[in-house]
Amino acid sequence: MTYCVALRLNAGLVFLSDSRTNAGVDQVGTTRKMTVFENSDRLMVLTTAGNLSISQSIRQIISDYVNDRGESIWTVTSLYQAAQLVGECIRLVHERDAKSLERFGIDFNVSMLFGGQIRGERCRLFQMYSAGNFIESQNESTYFQIGEAKYGKPILDRVVTPESTLDEGAKCALISMDSTLRSNISVGLPLDLLLYEKDSFRIGRFVNIDEQNLYFQMIRNRWGQQLRSIFEGIANPTWNAWAPASAAGEVQDSDPTQPARIRPPRQQATGVSNAAPEPLQTLAQQPPSNEQH
Amino acid sequence: MTYCVALRLNAGLVFLSDSRTNAGVDQVGTTRKMTVFENSDRLMVLTTAGNLSISQSIRQIISDYVNDRGESIWTVTSLYQAAQLVGECIRLVHERDAKSLERFGIDFNVSMLFGGQIRGERCRLFQMYSAGNFIESQNESTYFQIGEAKYGKPILDRVVTPESTLDEGAKCALISMDSTLRSNISVGLPLDLLLYEKDSFRIGRFVNIDEQNLYFQMIRNRWGQQLRSIFEGIANPTWNAWAPASAAGEVQDSDPTQPARIRPPRQQATGVSNAAPEPLQTLAQQPPSNEQH
């Protein structure tokens, strides 16, 4: 299913993608999902998820594509226009392939992250959909994700800000990817990690990360250890208050000191004494001390 | 969409559920999703996700349901049999409602966590599906989740073991819920948290957690702070090695020191000098020091 994340920071852009592909659990492969389009006045990065044949077809035509107005991604003056051209490529492939795929019960499913910088403009980042439409990352949205996005989202929400450095963004993206790798087998190594420094118009920093990569091993080990360590450092709940017993029989949805409780109905002979439920222990009102234990 | 998690530990069971319901973003409500079925020789907890009308209908009939063999959840001697009875209730509601729902384009979609203990047996935990079938938590699977499960899965994978205490399990479930609450608006407070100590046949510990709950506030604040703190403590990547520049023009999928790079095709006049791409910085081979900075 893939996982790709892209961060738009004040300092520039960070892109991270995995490379696992599958057509079912017995047909797993490796294909890189990041492509860089570069010239001296522009740098654009594309990462893809969804149906691999569709995303590869689109990637194949983007560079050579010239629309009716004679525009290509190499000549437009704004990344917004470049994103529109990528959208036109998606629609071309849709026109060519969607009906045939449908006959085999396959959806035309593709999503992309497309970002970079054209000289004269700021860095920009877009998330593109199967219909060829897209949204842009504005001030408040520091990152986009495609593919198996949910496992790795909480850490991005907690840690990344527009003021983060590119290295901090890369570190966060790798932790986000690590959470995803551990939880979903459709995402796998190696990874492509690219850092783009604003106004540089060159890749600058790139690494393909496999199982032997020492930095990623360090992140994976340390992050896991540290998580367990802060988990142990947070106080366990203290149960020392008593909530009253509920009355026998009825469901009690409205009393927040009790769960909704159901006792055996009278007409059912259970052969067991239908004793009244006992009172419950509930959380103490004072929060526990924040000291380590 | 809901989030419910249940842990099966050596010490007993932990159940946590949220209470947000929605029929679209303009129709959001609150309904508790946890129900306890109790008698002096048994305690069973049910938490539900999916279509609310379906899960409520099922919950309504479980207690009174007696099958053709005269069995009910109050008389069977094994929780496995009780789970089968819950499955029969799901199928009854399906028989009654599924066709009508389908006419309105609504799926018969329900999932449940059902667990507890009947005297004479160990604690057991089941995950139940729309078809009335189910799976059981065995040794290796310490927890089940239903609803928006992905955001909160990584912490469960990293921290919980069968040897965890009930309080540690509760703490972990709350952290898992916190990650989910922050990332998905279809999950919301208040929460129902229930701890069951094995062989007790009583609820023991229960709390309904709302925004004012001091313990949960403490977890939310401390967990976030500590995460940021360990994030800052992990070394940033060190970029001091240089990968060679790629040759102009061709996509290079097979060279892991480079991303796949595409330059403007010769036939496109770009008006910009088609300079050769510059070499890339890549990660240093030595991992950075593990010391704090």
XYZ file of C-alpha atoms in Angstrom:
586
model
C 0.000 0.000 0.000
C 3.017 2.351 0.404
C 3.777 5.167 2.749
C 5.134 8.518 1.569
C 5.376 11.729 3.540
C 6.479 15.234 2.515
C 7.133 18.179 4.809
C 7.035 21.827 3.798
C 9.185 23.774 6.254
C 10.463 27.328 6.271
C 13.899 25.919 5.490
C 12.756 23.852 2.484
C 11.229 20.460 1.775
C 11.694 16.889 3.019
C 10.484 13.845 1.054
C 10.466 10.248 2.287
C 9.049 7.208 0.500
C 9.175 3.433 0.961
C 9.525 0.929 -1.875
C 7.326 -2.095 -1.167
C 4.821 -3.105 -3.795
C 2.374 -5.991 -3.692
C -0.393 -7.596 -5.681
C -1.463 -9.747 -2.769
C 0.596 -11.425 -0.032
C 2.195 -13.857 -2.459
C 3.382 -11.241 -4.870
C 5.561 -8.739 -3.050
C 8.227 -6.653 -4.762
C 10.423 -3.581 -4.504
C 10.053 -0.460 -6.620
C 11.282 2.990 -5.791
C 8.494 5.524 -5.608
C 10.413 8.815 -5.716
C 11.406 10.658 -8.885
C 13.262 13.956 -9.153
C 12.773 16.301 -12.106
C 15.636 18.769 -12.185
C 17.159 21.561 -14.206
C 19.260 24.501 -13.136
C 16.210 26.708 -12.557
C 13.886 24.164 -10.970
C 13.683 21.082 -8.809
C 10.513 19.002 -8.514
C 10.019 15.786 -6.567
C 7.252 13.270 -7.159
C 6.314 10.373 -4.851
C 3.464 8.008 -5.655
C 1.069 5.508 -4.087
C -1.801 3.363 -5.351
C -1.916 1.208 -8.438
C 1.682 0.798 -9.583
C 0.965 0.413 -13.302
C -0.965 3.682 -13.248
C 1.612 5.654 -11.285
C 4.455 4.356 -13.462
C 2.552 5.260 -16.626
C 1.996 8.773 -15.354
C 5.594 9.173 -14.300
C 6.686 8.008 -17.714
C 4.871 10.741 -19.635
C 5.321 13.726 -17.318
C 8.734 14.742 -18.571
C 7.847 14.684 -22.275
C 4.324 16.023 -21.914
C 3.572 19.313 -23.704
C -0.014 20.565 -23.548
C -2.057 22.447 -26.169
C -0.626 25.730 -25.023
C 2.905 24.441 -25.534
C 3.613 24.262 -21.795
C 5.656 21.577 -20.078
C 6.940 21.111 -16.535
C 10.278 22.400 -17.840
C 8.923 25.731 -19.082
C 6.099 26.836 -16.753
C 6.978 29.599 -14.348
C 5.023 28.337 -11.371
C 4.866 24.987 -9.589
C 1.097 25.376 -9.486
C 1.062 25.219 -13.279
C 3.425 22.241 -13.131
C 0.964 20.482 -10.794
C -1.805 21.188 -13.297
C 0.288 19.546 -16.011
C 0.841 16.497 -13.800
C -2.943 16.453 -13.339
C -3.374 16.475 -17.104
C -1.028 13.491 -17.336
C -3.134 11.636 -14.747
C -6.211 12.324 -16.868
C -4.478 11.138 -20.034
C -3.647 7.821 -18.418
C -7.170 7.624 -17.049
C -8.572 8.109 -20.534
C -6.314 5.388 -21.822
C -6.637 2.786 -19.060
C -9.609 3.308 -16.720
C -12.252 1.457 -18.749
C -10.089 -1.603 -19.239
C -9.191 -1.710 -15.561
C -12.835 -1.433 -14.638
C -13.667 -4.512 -16.690
C -11.338 -6.400 -14.371
C -12.833 -4.830 -11.256
C -9.775 -2.644 -10.630
C -10.194 0.949 -9.504
C -8.233 3.765 -11.125
C -6.497 4.536 -7.861
C -3.428 6.759 -7.627
C -2.245 9.456 -5.256
C 0.873 11.581 -5.417
C 2.911 14.109 -3.520
C 4.433 16.684 -5.830
C 6.585 19.530 -4.594
C 9.671 21.595 -5.163
C 10.661 25.028 -6.342
C 10.891 26.984 -9.590
C 13.174 30.005 -9.636
C 11.214 33.156 -8.887
C 8.804 31.364 -6.554
C 8.804 29.953 -3.043
C 8.800 26.217 -2.273
C 5.437 24.604 -2.881
C 3.916 21.194 -2.087
C 0.809 19.523 -3.540
C -1.176 16.368 -2.880
C -2.668 14.973 -6.083
C -5.666 12.697 -6.499
C -6.890 10.099 -8.983
C -9.069 12.671 -10.754
C -6.050 14.833 -11.491
C -7.125 17.489 -9.000
C -4.960 18.505 -6.087
C -4.615 20.539 -2.926
C -1.701 22.705 -1.839
C 0.068 22.792 1.500
C -0.595 26.194 3.036
C 0.785 27.754 6.204
C -1.132 25.590 8.641
C -0.552 22.276 6.897
C 3.079 21.445 7.359
C 2.960 17.979 5.833
C 1.108 15.662 3.484
C 0.961 11.868 3.540
C -0.193 9.256 1.050
C -0.679 5.512 1.391
C -0.757 3.983 4.884
C -0.820 7.347 6.561
C -2.481 6.744 9.908
C 0.193 4.916 11.920
C 2.751 7.616 11.348
C 0.492 10.651 11.735
C 0.536 11.178 15.536
C 4.277 11.894 15.735
C 4.061 14.386 12.883
C 1.202 16.184 14.631
C 3.114 16.357 17.892
C 6.576 17.334 16.776
C 6.846 19.095 13.407
C 6.406 22.854 13.007
C 7.210 25.151 10.076
C 10.248 26.301 12.085
C 11.740 22.790 12.251
C 15.072 22.413 10.461
C 15.364 20.063 7.481
C 17.313 17.607 9.612
C 14.633 17.633 12.306
C 12.028 17.112 9.602
C 13.978 14.184 8.231
C 14.333 12.648 11.684
C 10.601 13.022 12.315
C 9.711 11.553 8.927
C 11.921 8.538 9.670
C 10.270 7.974 13.058
C 6.896 8.273 11.372
C 8.021 5.716 8.790
C 9.356 3.394 11.506
C 5.965 3.298 13.247
C 4.389 2.433 9.923
C 6.923 -0.258 9.018
C 6.285 -2.001 12.336
C 2.533 -1.992 11.936
C 1.849 -2.694 8.286
C 3.577 -5.235 6.089
C 2.584 -3.489 2.873
C 5.223 -0.849 3.646
C 8.891 -1.836 3.460
C 12.553 -0.916 3.065
C 14.527 0.463 1.348
C 13.477 4.093 1.712
C 14.310 7.164 -0.344
C 14.970 10.283 1.757
C 15.545 13.633 0.071
C 16.160 17.033 1.622
C 15.730 20.170 -0.433
C 17.095 23.470 0.855
C 15.005 26.408 -0.322
C 16.445 28.528 -3.119
C 19.162 25.983 -3.860
C 17.588 24.412 -6.977
C 19.536 21.225 -6.406
C 18.925 18.007 -4.501
C 21.573 18.674 -1.903
C 20.953 15.720 0.392
C 19.754 12.249 -0.460
C 20.065 8.761 0.932
C 18.591 5.372 0.070
C 18.065 3.644 3.409
C 18.215 -0.149 3.683
C 18.450 -2.573 6.640
C 22.178 -1.873 7.015
C 21.804 1.874 7.417
C 23.293 2.686 10.797
C 21.457 5.964 11.342
C 18.061 4.387 10.746
C 18.944 1.436 12.975
C 19.890 3.900 15.683
C 16.594 5.751 15.333
C 14.581 2.548 15.426
C 16.326 1.201 18.507
C 16.571 4.421 20.466
C 13.062 5.572 19.728
C 11.594 2.283 20.909
C 13.752 2.209 24.065
C 13.005 5.805 24.927
C 9.288 5.331 24.422
C 9.249 2.425 26.826
C 11.313 4.450 29.231
C 8.977 7.464 29.290
C 6.037 5.092 29.459
C 7.456 3.617 32.657
C 8.161 7.094 33.969
C 4.541 8.185 33.721
C 2.602 7.382 36.892
C 0.119 4.538 36.803
C -3.482 5.422 37.646
C -4.430 5.534 41.355
C -7.667 3.796 42.277
C -8.829 4.725 45.710
C -12.288 6.181 45.423
C -15.435 4.106 45.478
C -18.410 4.621 43.193
C -21.754 3.375 44.560
C -23.149 0.023 43.447
C -25.748 0.209 40.713
C -29.310 -1.009 41.210
C -29.953 -4.541 39.941
C -31.400 -5.084 36.486
C -31.421 -1.900 34.441
C -28.938 -0.570 31.921
C -27.517 2.682 33.234
C -26.366 4.771 30.327
C -26.659 8.122 32.007
C -24.651 7.598 35.182
C -20.995 8.361 34.410
C -19.745 6.711 37.603
C -20.932 3.381 36.235
C -20.556 1.593 32.949
C -23.771 0.498 31.270
C -24.457 -2.694 33.241
C -26.849 -5.494 32.429
C -27.903 -8.238 34.824
C -29.699 -11.464 33.913
C -33.395 -10.863 33.146
C -35.774 -12.339 35.689
C -37.302 -14.795 33.251
C -33.977 -16.528 32.696
C -33.271 -19.222 35.278
C -29.537 -19.023 35.644
C -29.169 -21.333 38.613
C -26.807 -18.820 40.139
C -27.716 -16.404 42.861
C -28.505 -13.082 41.247
C -26.492 -11.103 43.743
C -26.478 -7.291 43.618
C -23.398 -5.881 41.870
C -20.669 -4.689 44.178
C -19.421 -1.101 44.302
C -16.657 -0.073 41.859
C -13.258 1.408 42.455
C -12.698 4.489 40.371
C -9.849 6.936 39.689
C -8.700 9.181 42.512
C -9.545 12.871 41.943
C -5.995 14.060 42.623
C -3.652 13.359 39.753
C -0.753 11.139 40.783
C 2.582 12.792 41.477
C 4.672 13.489 38.383
C 7.810 12.123 39.988
C 9.524 9.129 38.485
C 9.080 5.807 40.203
C -15.946 6.015 13.477
C -15.034 5.082 17.068
C -11.964 3.649 18.656
C -12.097 0.753 21.101
C -9.196 -1.326 22.375
C -9.114 -4.383 24.643
C -6.038 -5.976 26.193
C -5.771 -9.556 27.397
C -3.021 -9.703 29.997
C -1.946 -12.408 32.433
C -3.450 -10.289 35.188
C -6.854 -9.878 33.519
C -8.504 -7.636 30.917
C -8.556 -3.922 30.090
C -11.290 -2.329 27.982
C -11.319 1.249 26.662
C -13.873 2.858 24.358
C -14.709 6.358 23.167
C -18.225 7.727 22.743
C -18.364 9.897 19.615
C -20.943 9.062 16.998
C -21.578 10.814 13.706
C -23.726 10.642 10.628
C -21.604 13.143 8.773
C -19.789 16.223 10.065
C -22.997 18.099 10.805
C -24.503 15.364 12.904
C -22.153 14.519 15.734
C -23.320 12.983 19.018
C -22.261 11.113 22.115
C -23.188 7.519 22.903
C -21.382 5.158 25.226
C -20.135 2.068 23.461
C -19.302 -0.194 26.386
C -21.755 -2.577 28.061
C -21.097 -4.938 30.951
C -23.052 -8.165 31.375
C -22.584 -9.412 34.913
C -23.692 -12.039 37.383
C -21.917 -13.571 40.332
C -20.349 -16.314 38.208
C -19.484 -14.320 35.105
C -18.458 -10.948 33.772
C -18.584 -10.072 30.073
C -17.763 -6.754 28.434
C -18.912 -5.674 25.004
C -17.615 -2.657 23.064
C -18.892 -1.796 19.598
C -18.023 0.135 16.441
C -19.652 0.633 13.051
C -23.260 1.448 12.301
C -24.805 2.627 15.561
C -28.359 1.464 14.881
C -27.054 -2.034 14.185
C -24.786 -2.238 17.235
C -27.516 -0.897 19.515
C -30.029 -3.407 18.145
C -27.620 -6.245 18.787
C -26.819 -5.026 22.261
C -30.534 -4.804 23.000
C -31.255 -8.463 22.304
C -28.128 -10.154 23.673
C -29.289 -10.337 27.273
C -32.719 -11.832 26.544
C -31.616 -14.076 23.686
C -32.153 -17.800 24.162
C -31.282 -20.066 21.215
C -32.940 -23.264 20.028
C -30.939 -25.317 22.483
C -32.146 -23.163 25.372
C -28.753 -21.502 25.834
C -28.176 -17.885 26.783
C -25.127 -15.850 27.715
C -26.207 -16.298 31.320
C -26.195 -20.106 31.242
C -23.378 -21.234 28.910
C -20.286 -22.557 30.592
C -17.723 -21.090 28.222
C -17.131 -17.598 26.872
C -16.576 -19.165 23.471
C -20.184 -20.311 23.514
C -21.227 -16.863 24.688
C -19.400 -15.350 21.708
C -21.275 -17.746 19.435
C -24.540 -16.513 20.920
C -23.516 -12.899 20.307
C -22.762 -13.976 16.732
C -26.264 -15.402 16.452
C -27.667 -12.064 17.635
C -25.672 -10.270 14.954
C -27.171 -12.606 12.367
C -30.685 -12.074 13.677
C -30.324 -8.326 13.278
C -28.793 -8.863 9.851
C -31.804 -10.936 8.819
C -34.097 -8.213 10.053
C -32.311 -5.117 8.760
C -29.693 -5.774 6.078
C -31.991 -5.722 3.028
C -33.638 -2.468 4.019
C -30.288 -0.828 4.707
C -29.017 -1.982 1.355
C -31.901 -0.235 -0.413
C -30.523 2.973 1.045
C -26.945 2.148 0.084
C -25.912 1.464 3.664
C -23.629 -1.455 4.479
C -24.401 -3.832 7.338
C -21.226 -2.831 9.124
C -20.547 -3.668 12.753
C -17.538 -4.843 14.719
C -17.261 -5.733 18.387
C -14.823 -6.622 21.111
C -16.287 -9.164 23.499
C -14.374 -10.529 26.449
C -14.487 -11.511 30.075
C -14.561 -14.601 32.224
C -16.993 -17.338 33.220
C -16.266 -19.258 36.401
C -14.354 -22.433 35.609
C -12.544 -20.875 32.664
C -9.701 -18.443 32.064
C -10.187 -14.896 30.751
C -11.009 -14.800 27.063
C -11.251 -12.043 24.429
C -12.876 -12.102 21.012
C -13.126 -9.760 18.023
C -16.463 -10.123 16.235
C -17.330 -9.254 12.651
C -20.408 -8.221 10.689
C -21.040 -11.803 9.597
C -21.289 -12.958 13.185
C -17.972 -14.803 13.005
C -15.089 -14.002 15.317
C -11.491 -14.588 16.231
C -10.007 -15.172 19.662
C -7.000 -13.513 21.258
C -4.382 -16.216 21.763
C -1.002 -16.035 23.472
C 0.738 -13.952 20.850
C -2.045 -11.426 20.311
C -2.211 -9.337 23.442
C -4.786 -6.861 22.174
C -7.585 -6.227 19.725
C -8.772 -2.926 18.276
C -11.861 -1.846 16.387
C -12.759 1.400 14.642
C -9.982 3.904 13.909
C -7.278 1.485 14.965
C -4.194 2.606 13.081
C -3.143 5.784 14.879
C -2.993 4.067 18.236
C -1.440 0.777 17.149
C 2.296 1.639 17.228
C 2.401 2.335 20.988
C 0.555 -0.920 21.738
C 3.046 -2.849 19.604
C 6.011 -1.258 21.359
C 4.976 -1.342 24.990
C 2.372 -3.961 25.958
C 3.267 -7.546 26.842
C 1.192 -10.280 28.490
C 3.207 -9.603 31.683
C 2.070 -5.956 31.864
C -0.039 -5.121 34.906
C -3.638 -3.981 34.484
C -2.619 -0.429 35.396
C 0.155 -0.430 32.802
C -2.311 -1.781 30.272
C -4.747 0.983 31.143
C -2.033 3.618 30.831
C -1.007 2.265 27.432
C -4.582 2.111 26.210
C -5.077 5.745 27.230
C -1.943 6.833 25.376
C -3.123 4.885 22.352
C -6.490 6.637 22.623
C -4.821 10.041 22.993
C -2.923 9.587 19.726
C -6.194 8.689 18.052
C -8.151 11.592 19.534
C -5.552 14.044 18.230
C -5.590 12.663 14.728
C -9.201 11.798 13.961
C -12.261 13.874 14.786
C -14.623 10.926 14.554
C -13.248 9.730 17.915
C -14.049 11.763 21.020
C -14.458 12.043 24.789
C -15.792 10.902 27.147
C -14.167 7.485 27.395
C -15.142 4.354 29.301
C -12.196 2.550 30.921
C -12.741 -0.782 32.672
C -10.212 -3.036 34.385
C -11.065 -6.642 35.128
C -8.891 -8.637 37.497
C -8.850 -12.310 36.583
C -10.909 -14.651 38.751
C -12.693 -11.741 40.444
C -15.993 -11.948 38.512
C -16.692 -8.307 39.240
C -15.891 -5.033 37.511
C -13.487 -3.864 40.151
C -12.242 -0.704 38.457
C -14.080 1.650 36.175
C -13.938 5.311 35.221
C -15.728 7.504 32.698
C -13.118 9.987 31.501
C -14.106 13.449 30.344
C -12.156 16.654 29.638
C -11.900 17.411 33.373
C -10.247 14.129 34.281
C -6.923 15.072 35.855
C -5.187 11.759 35.242
C -5.979 11.797 31.540
C -4.931 15.461 31.266
C -1.650 14.527 32.904
C -1.077 11.676 30.461
C -1.878 13.857 27.463
C 0.418 16.672 28.537
C 3.290 14.583 29.815
C 3.290 12.141 26.931
C 3.436 14.948 24.401
C 6.173 16.819 26.279
C 8.248 13.696 26.785
C 7.940 12.693 23.135
C 9.235 16.061 22.031
C 11.981 15.798 24.578
C 13.232 12.395 23.401
C 12.846 13.553 19.829
C 15.232 16.420 20.534
C 17.564 14.039 22.349
C 18.008 11.809 19.320
C 20.873 12.960 17.122
C 20.057 14.609 13.820
C 21.453 12.924 10.705
C 25.044 13.789 9.741
C 25.611 14.564 6.086
C 29.271 14.563 5.205
C 29.769 12.023 2.480
C 29.430 12.825 -1.180
C 27.699 10.642 -3.745
C 28.868 11.094 -7.358
C 26.828 13.229 -9.737
C 24.558 11.286 -12.050
C 24.950 11.326 -15.817
C 22.683 13.803 -17.583
C 19.375 12.657 -19.013
C 18.487 9.132 -17.929
C 16.334 7.908 -15.055
C 18.532 5.938 -12.647
C 16.377 3.486 -10.797
C 19.080 1.011 -9.985
C 21.719 3.226 -8.357
C 20.921 3.489 -4.647
C 23.271 6.430 -4.133
C 20.988 8.506 -6.329
C 17.268 9.085 -6.490
C 15.614 8.416 -9.828
C 16.472 11.670 -11.614
C 14.981 13.065 -14.806
C 16.403 15.961 -16.806
C 14.634 17.903 -19.557
C 14.425 15.876 -22.790
C 16.530 17.288 -25.586
C 13.535 18.083 -27.761
C 12.152 20.507 -25.206
C 13.629 23.983 -25.507
C 13.711 25.191 -21.957
C 15.687 28.348 -22.469
C 17.765 27.415 -19.478
C 21.205 25.918 -19.593
C 20.868 22.198 -19.151
C 23.711 21.984 -16.686
C 24.847 18.612 -15.387
C 23.402 17.796 -11.948
C 25.735 18.416 -9.052
C 26.916 15.708 -6.657
C 24.745 14.885 -3.648
C 25.483 14.897 0.040
C 24.498 11.652 1.667
C 24.442 10.202 5.176
C 27.729 9.577 6.939
C 28.475 5.857 7.432
C 29.205 6.231 11.157
C 26.044 6.628 13.195
C 25.993 9.892 15.119
C 26.912 9.780 18.810
C 24.047 8.777 21.084
C 24.804 11.556 23.532
C 22.260 14.263 24.142
C 22.903 17.644 22.551
